[in-house]
Tab-separated table of C-alpha atoms and ligand atoms in Angstrom:
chain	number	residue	atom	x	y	z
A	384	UNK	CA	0.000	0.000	0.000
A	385	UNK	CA	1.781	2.849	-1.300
A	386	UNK	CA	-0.280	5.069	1.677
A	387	UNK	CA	2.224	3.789	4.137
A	388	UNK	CA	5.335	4.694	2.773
A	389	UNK	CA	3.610	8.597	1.979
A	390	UNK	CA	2.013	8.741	5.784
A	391	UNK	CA	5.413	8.894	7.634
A	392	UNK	CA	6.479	11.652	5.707
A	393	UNK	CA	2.842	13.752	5.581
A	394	UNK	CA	2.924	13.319	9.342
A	395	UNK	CA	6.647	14.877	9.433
A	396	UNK	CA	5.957	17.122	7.374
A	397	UNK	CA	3.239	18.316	9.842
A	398	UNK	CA	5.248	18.096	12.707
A	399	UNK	CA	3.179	15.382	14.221
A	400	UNK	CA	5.289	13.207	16.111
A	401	UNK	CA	3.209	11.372	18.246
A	402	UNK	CA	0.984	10.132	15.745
A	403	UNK	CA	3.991	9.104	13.349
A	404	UNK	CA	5.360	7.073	16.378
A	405	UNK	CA	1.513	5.390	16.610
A	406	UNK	CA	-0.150	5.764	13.445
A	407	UNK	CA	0.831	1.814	12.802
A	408	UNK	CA	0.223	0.199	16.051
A	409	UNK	CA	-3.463	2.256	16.294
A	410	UNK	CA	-3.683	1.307	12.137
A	411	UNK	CA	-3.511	-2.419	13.109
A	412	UNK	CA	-5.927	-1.911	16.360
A	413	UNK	CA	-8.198	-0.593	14.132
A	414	UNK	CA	-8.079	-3.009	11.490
A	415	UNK	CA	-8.215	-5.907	13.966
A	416	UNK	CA	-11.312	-4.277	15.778
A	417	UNK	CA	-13.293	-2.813	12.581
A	418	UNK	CA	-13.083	0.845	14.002
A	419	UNK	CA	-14.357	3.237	12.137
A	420	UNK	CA	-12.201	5.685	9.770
A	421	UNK	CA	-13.150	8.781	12.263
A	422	UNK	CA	-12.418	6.749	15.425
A	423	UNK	CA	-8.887	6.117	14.190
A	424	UNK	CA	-8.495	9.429	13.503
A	425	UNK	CA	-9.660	10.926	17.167
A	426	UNK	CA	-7.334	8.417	18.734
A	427	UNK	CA	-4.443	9.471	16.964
A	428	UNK	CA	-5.146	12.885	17.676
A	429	UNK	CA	-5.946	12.503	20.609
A	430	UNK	CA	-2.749	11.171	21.854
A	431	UNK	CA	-0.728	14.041	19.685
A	432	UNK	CA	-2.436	16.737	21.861
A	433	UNK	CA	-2.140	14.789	25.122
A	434	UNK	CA	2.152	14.629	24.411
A	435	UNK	CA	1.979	17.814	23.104
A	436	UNK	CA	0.573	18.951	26.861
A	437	UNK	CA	3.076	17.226	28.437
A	438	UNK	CA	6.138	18.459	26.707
A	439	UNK	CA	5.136	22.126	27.023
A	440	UNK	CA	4.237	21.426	30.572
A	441	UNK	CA	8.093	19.503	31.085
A	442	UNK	CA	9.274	22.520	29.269
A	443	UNK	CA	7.345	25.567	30.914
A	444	UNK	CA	8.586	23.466	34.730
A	445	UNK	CA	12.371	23.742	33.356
A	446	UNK	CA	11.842	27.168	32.241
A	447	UNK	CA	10.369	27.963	35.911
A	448	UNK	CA	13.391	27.331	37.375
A	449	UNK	CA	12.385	26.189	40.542
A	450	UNK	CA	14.717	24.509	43.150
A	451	UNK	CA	14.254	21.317	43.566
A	452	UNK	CA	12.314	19.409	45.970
A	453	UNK	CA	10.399	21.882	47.586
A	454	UNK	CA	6.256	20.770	47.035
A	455	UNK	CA	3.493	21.692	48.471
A	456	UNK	CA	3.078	17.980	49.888
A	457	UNK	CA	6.601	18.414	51.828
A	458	UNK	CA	6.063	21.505	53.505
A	459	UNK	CA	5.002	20.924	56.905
A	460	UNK	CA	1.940	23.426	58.094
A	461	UNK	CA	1.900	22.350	61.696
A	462	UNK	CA	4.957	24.478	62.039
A	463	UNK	CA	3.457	27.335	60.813
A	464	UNK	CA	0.517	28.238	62.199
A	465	UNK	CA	0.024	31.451	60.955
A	466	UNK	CA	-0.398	29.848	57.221
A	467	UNK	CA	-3.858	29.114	56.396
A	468	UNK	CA	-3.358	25.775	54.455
A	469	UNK	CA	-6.532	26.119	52.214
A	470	UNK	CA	-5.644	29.974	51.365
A	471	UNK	CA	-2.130	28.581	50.081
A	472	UNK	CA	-3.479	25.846	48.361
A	473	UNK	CA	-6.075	28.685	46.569
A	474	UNK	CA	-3.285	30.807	45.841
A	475	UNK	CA	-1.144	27.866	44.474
A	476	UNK	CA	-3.881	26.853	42.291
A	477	UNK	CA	-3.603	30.588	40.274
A	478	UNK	CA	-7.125	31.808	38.912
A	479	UNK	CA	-8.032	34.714	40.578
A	480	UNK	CA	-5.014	36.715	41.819
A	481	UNK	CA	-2.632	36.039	38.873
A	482	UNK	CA	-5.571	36.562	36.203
A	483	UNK	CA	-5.415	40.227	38.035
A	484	UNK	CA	-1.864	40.303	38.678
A	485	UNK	CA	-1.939	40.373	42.237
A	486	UNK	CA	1.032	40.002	44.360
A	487	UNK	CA	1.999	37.624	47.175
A	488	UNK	CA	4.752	38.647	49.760
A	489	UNK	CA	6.346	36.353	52.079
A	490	UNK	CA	8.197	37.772	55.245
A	491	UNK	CA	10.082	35.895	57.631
A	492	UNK	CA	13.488	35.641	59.428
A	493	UNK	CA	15.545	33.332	57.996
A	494	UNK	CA	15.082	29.827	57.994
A	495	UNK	CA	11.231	29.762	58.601
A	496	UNK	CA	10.434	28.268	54.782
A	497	UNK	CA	9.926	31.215	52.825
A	498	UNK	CA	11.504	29.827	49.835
A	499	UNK	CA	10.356	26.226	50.325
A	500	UNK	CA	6.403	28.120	50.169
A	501	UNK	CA	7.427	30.038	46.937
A	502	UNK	CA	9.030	27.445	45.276
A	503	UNK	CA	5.669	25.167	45.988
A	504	UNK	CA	3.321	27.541	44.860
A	505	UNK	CA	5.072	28.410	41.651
A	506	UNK	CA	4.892	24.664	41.337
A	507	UNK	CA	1.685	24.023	41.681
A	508	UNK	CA	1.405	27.573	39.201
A	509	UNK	CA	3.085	25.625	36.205
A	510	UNK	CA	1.006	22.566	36.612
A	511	UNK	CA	-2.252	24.864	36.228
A	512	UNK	CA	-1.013	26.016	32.859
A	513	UNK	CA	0.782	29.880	34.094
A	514	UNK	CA	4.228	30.792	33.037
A	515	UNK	CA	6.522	31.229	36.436
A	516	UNK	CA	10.084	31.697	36.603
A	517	UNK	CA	11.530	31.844	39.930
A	518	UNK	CA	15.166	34.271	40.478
A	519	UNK	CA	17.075	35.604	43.297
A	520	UNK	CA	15.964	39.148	43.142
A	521	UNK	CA	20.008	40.117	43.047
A	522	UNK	CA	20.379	37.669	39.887
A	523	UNK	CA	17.692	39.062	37.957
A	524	UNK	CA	18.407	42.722	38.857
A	525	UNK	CA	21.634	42.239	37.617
A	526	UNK	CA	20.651	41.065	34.644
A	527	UNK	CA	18.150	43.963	34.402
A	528	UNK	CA	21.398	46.787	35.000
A	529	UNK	CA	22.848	44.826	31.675
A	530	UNK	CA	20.143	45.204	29.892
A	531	UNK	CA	19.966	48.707	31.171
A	532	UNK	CA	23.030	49.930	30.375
A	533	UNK	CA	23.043	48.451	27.063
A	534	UNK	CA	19.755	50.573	26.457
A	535	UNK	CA	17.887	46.952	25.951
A	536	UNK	CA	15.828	47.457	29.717
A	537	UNK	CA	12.607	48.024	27.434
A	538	UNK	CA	13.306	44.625	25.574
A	539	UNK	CA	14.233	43.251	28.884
A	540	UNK	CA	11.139	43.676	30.958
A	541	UNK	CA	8.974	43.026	28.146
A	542	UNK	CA	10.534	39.478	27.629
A	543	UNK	CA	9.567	39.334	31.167
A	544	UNK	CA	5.933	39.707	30.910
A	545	UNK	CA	5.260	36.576	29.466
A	546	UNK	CA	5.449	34.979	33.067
A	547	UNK	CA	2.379	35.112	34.661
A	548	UNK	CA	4.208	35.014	38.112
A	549	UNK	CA	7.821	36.319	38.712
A	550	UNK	CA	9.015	34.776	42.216
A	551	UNK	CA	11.876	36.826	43.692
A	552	UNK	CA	13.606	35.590	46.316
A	553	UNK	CA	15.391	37.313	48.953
A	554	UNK	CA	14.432	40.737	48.113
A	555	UNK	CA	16.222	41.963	51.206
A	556	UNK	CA	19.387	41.335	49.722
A	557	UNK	CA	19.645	43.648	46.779
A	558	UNK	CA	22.522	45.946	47.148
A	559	UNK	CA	21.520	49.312	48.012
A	560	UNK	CA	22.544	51.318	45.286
A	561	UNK	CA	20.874	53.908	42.932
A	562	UNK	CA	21.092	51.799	39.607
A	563	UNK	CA	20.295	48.160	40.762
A	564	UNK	CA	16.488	49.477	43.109
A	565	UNK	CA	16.062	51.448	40.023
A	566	UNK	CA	16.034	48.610	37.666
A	567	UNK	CA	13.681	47.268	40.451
A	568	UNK	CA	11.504	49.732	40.538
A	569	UNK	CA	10.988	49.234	37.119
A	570	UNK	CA	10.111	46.010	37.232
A	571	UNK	CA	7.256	46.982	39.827
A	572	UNK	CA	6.080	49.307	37.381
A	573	UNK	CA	6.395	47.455	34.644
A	574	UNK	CA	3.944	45.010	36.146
A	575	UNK	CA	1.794	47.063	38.471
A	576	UNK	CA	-1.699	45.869	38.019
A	577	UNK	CA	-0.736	43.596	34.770
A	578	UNK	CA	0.819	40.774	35.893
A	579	UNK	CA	2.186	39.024	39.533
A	580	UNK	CA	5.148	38.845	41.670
A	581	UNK	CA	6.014	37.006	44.624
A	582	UNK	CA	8.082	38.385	46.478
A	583	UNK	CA	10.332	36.681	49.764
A	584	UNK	CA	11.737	39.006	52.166
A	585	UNK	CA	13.032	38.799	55.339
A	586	UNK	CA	12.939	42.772	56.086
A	587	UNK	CA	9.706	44.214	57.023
A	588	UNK	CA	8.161	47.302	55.159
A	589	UNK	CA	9.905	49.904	57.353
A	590	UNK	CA	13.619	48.734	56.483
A	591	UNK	CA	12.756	48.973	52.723
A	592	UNK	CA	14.520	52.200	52.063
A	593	UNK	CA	17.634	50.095	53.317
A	594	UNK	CA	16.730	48.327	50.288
A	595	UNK	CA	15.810	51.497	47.902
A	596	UNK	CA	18.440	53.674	48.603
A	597	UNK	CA	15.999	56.816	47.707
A	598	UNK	CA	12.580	57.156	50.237
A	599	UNK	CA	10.446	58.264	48.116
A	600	UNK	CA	11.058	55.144	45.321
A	601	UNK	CA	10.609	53.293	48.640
A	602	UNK	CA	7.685	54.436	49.311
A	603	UNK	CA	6.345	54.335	45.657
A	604	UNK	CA	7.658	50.622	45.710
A	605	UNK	CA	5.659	48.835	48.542
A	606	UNK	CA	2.623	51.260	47.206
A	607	UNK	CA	2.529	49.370	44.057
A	608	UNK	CA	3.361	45.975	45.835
A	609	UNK	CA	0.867	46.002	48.298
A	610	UNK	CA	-2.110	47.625	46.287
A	611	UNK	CA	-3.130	44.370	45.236
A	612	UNK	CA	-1.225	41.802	47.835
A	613	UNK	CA	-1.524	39.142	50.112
A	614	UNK	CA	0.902	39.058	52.661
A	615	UNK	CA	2.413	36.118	54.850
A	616	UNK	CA	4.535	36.666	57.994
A	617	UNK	CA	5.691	33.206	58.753
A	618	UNK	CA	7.061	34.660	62.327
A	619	UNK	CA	8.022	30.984	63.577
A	620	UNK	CA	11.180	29.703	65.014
A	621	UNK	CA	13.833	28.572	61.919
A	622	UNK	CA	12.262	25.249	60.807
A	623	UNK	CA	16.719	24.316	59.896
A	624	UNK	CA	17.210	25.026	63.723
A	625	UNK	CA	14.125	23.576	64.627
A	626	UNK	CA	15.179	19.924	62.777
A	627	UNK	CA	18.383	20.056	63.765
A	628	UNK	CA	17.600	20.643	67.650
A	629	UNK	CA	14.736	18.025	67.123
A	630	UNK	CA	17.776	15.859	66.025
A	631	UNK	CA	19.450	16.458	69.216
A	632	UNK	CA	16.952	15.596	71.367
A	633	UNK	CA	16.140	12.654	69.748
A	634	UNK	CA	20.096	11.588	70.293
A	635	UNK	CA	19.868	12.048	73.870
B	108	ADP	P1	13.857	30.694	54.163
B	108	ADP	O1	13.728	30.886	52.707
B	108	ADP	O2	12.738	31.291	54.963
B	108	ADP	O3	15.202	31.115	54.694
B	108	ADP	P2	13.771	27.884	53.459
B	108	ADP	O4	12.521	27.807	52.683
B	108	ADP	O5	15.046	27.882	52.717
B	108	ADP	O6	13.747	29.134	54.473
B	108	ADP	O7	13.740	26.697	54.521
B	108	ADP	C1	14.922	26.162	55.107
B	108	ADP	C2	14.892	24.641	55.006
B	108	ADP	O8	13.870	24.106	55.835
B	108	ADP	C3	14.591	24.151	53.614
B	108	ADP	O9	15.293	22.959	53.381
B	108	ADP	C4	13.099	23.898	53.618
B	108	ADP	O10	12.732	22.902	52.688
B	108	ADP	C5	12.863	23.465	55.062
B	108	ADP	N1	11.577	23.922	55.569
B	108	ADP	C6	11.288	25.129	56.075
B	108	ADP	N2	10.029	25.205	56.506
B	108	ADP	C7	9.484	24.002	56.276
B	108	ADP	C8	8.191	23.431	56.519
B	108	ADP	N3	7.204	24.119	57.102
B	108	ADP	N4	7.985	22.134	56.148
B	108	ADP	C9	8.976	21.424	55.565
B	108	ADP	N5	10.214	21.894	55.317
B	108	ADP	C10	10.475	23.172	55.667
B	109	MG	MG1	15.092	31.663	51.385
């Protein structure tokens, strides 16, 4: 049948993997259990769009660049009492606040699980379907100054905007210094009311001009970030000391 030496190709051609890897294995199903012409069909395309799903959502995780190991399921909300576990698992699951671009700010000493939360909620973010990516605040800002003094910031933050959510950790520990907070400020701006950020800091509100070296950019910062924000305070004793004290004890 001269149809199965042209099919291969056609389906190359088309860029249909999936259904050139089964087209021949389905063809014989079929054959063997009298399916109709259309029922063929809807398999095989069936199983094209459910790989196609799955690569862009393996793709879209490794473009998140989230650290590793740090779920939802691990994270241990007995320790944290302050964290409502159904309002996390509503904000991991997207919809409302990142269709609005909302923000989400985490604040806690160090140690408490601010990154492990982030990390599990941009997680759970990718497997709904949203763009996240997930930076140090100093890495990306310092990417942003390049960009900046290469006269590409423009380019920059609008490459940026096709992530629904931006996580940046450790805001606290961007360098005070007039051109790196003003490539953060920026970035605020940029997506002020348009698209989210989460944001994990261990400084509270009042030592943000530490972090924005001028007050009033301070001031115009945590305006935009809070307009539309949820905030966490995970004030609990470091969950590192915590586990390795509970280690101790154990040992005694
Ligand atoms: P922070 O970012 O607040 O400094 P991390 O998120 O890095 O803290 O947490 C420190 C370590 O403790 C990480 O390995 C993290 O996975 C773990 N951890 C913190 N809080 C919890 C928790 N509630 N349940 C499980 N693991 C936690
Ligand atoms: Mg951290």
């Amino acid at each position: 049948m001269k149809e199965a030496a042209i099919l291969p190709m056609l389906l190359k051609q088309l860029r249909l993997p999936t259904m050139s890897r089964l087209w021949k294995e389905l063809n014989k199903e079929a054959v063997q259990q009298g399916w109709p012409p259309i029922r063929y069909l809807t398999a095989l395309c069936e199983h094209e769009l459910s790989h196609r799903d799955s690569r862009r959502l393996a793709r879209h995780m490794a473009d998140a660049r989230l650290p590793r190991g740090k779920s939802l399921e691990t994270f241990d909300f007995s320790v944290v009492p302050s964290l409502n576990k159904s309002q996390v698992s509503a904000l991991a699951s997207g919809d409302v606040w990142i269709a609005s671009g909302r923000n989400l700010l985490i604040f806690g000493p160090s140690g408490v699980g601010k990154t492990h939360l982030a990390a599990a909620i941009g997680e759970k973010l990718v497997e709904s379907g949203y763009r996240v990516l997930f930076t140090r605040t100093t890495d990306l800002v310092q990417k942003l100054q390049v960009a900046k003094r290469e006269l590409n910031l423009p380019f920059a933050l609008e490459k940026l905007d096709k992530y629904d959510c931006i996580i940046l950790d450790d805001f606290g520990y961007v360098r005070r210094d007039q051109l790196e907070t003003s490539v953060l400020f920026e970035l605020i701006s940029e997506r002020y009311e348009h698209k989210s950020l989460l944001i994990t800091c261990n400084q509270v509100f009042a030592e943000w001009d530490k972090i924005f070296m001028d007050k009033a950019m301070a001031v115009a910062a945590v305006d935009r970030l809070i307009h539309h924000a949820t905030i966490f305070e995970l004030n609990v004793e470091s969950y590192r000391k915590r586990t390795v004290l509970g280690r101790t004890k154990k040992a005694k």
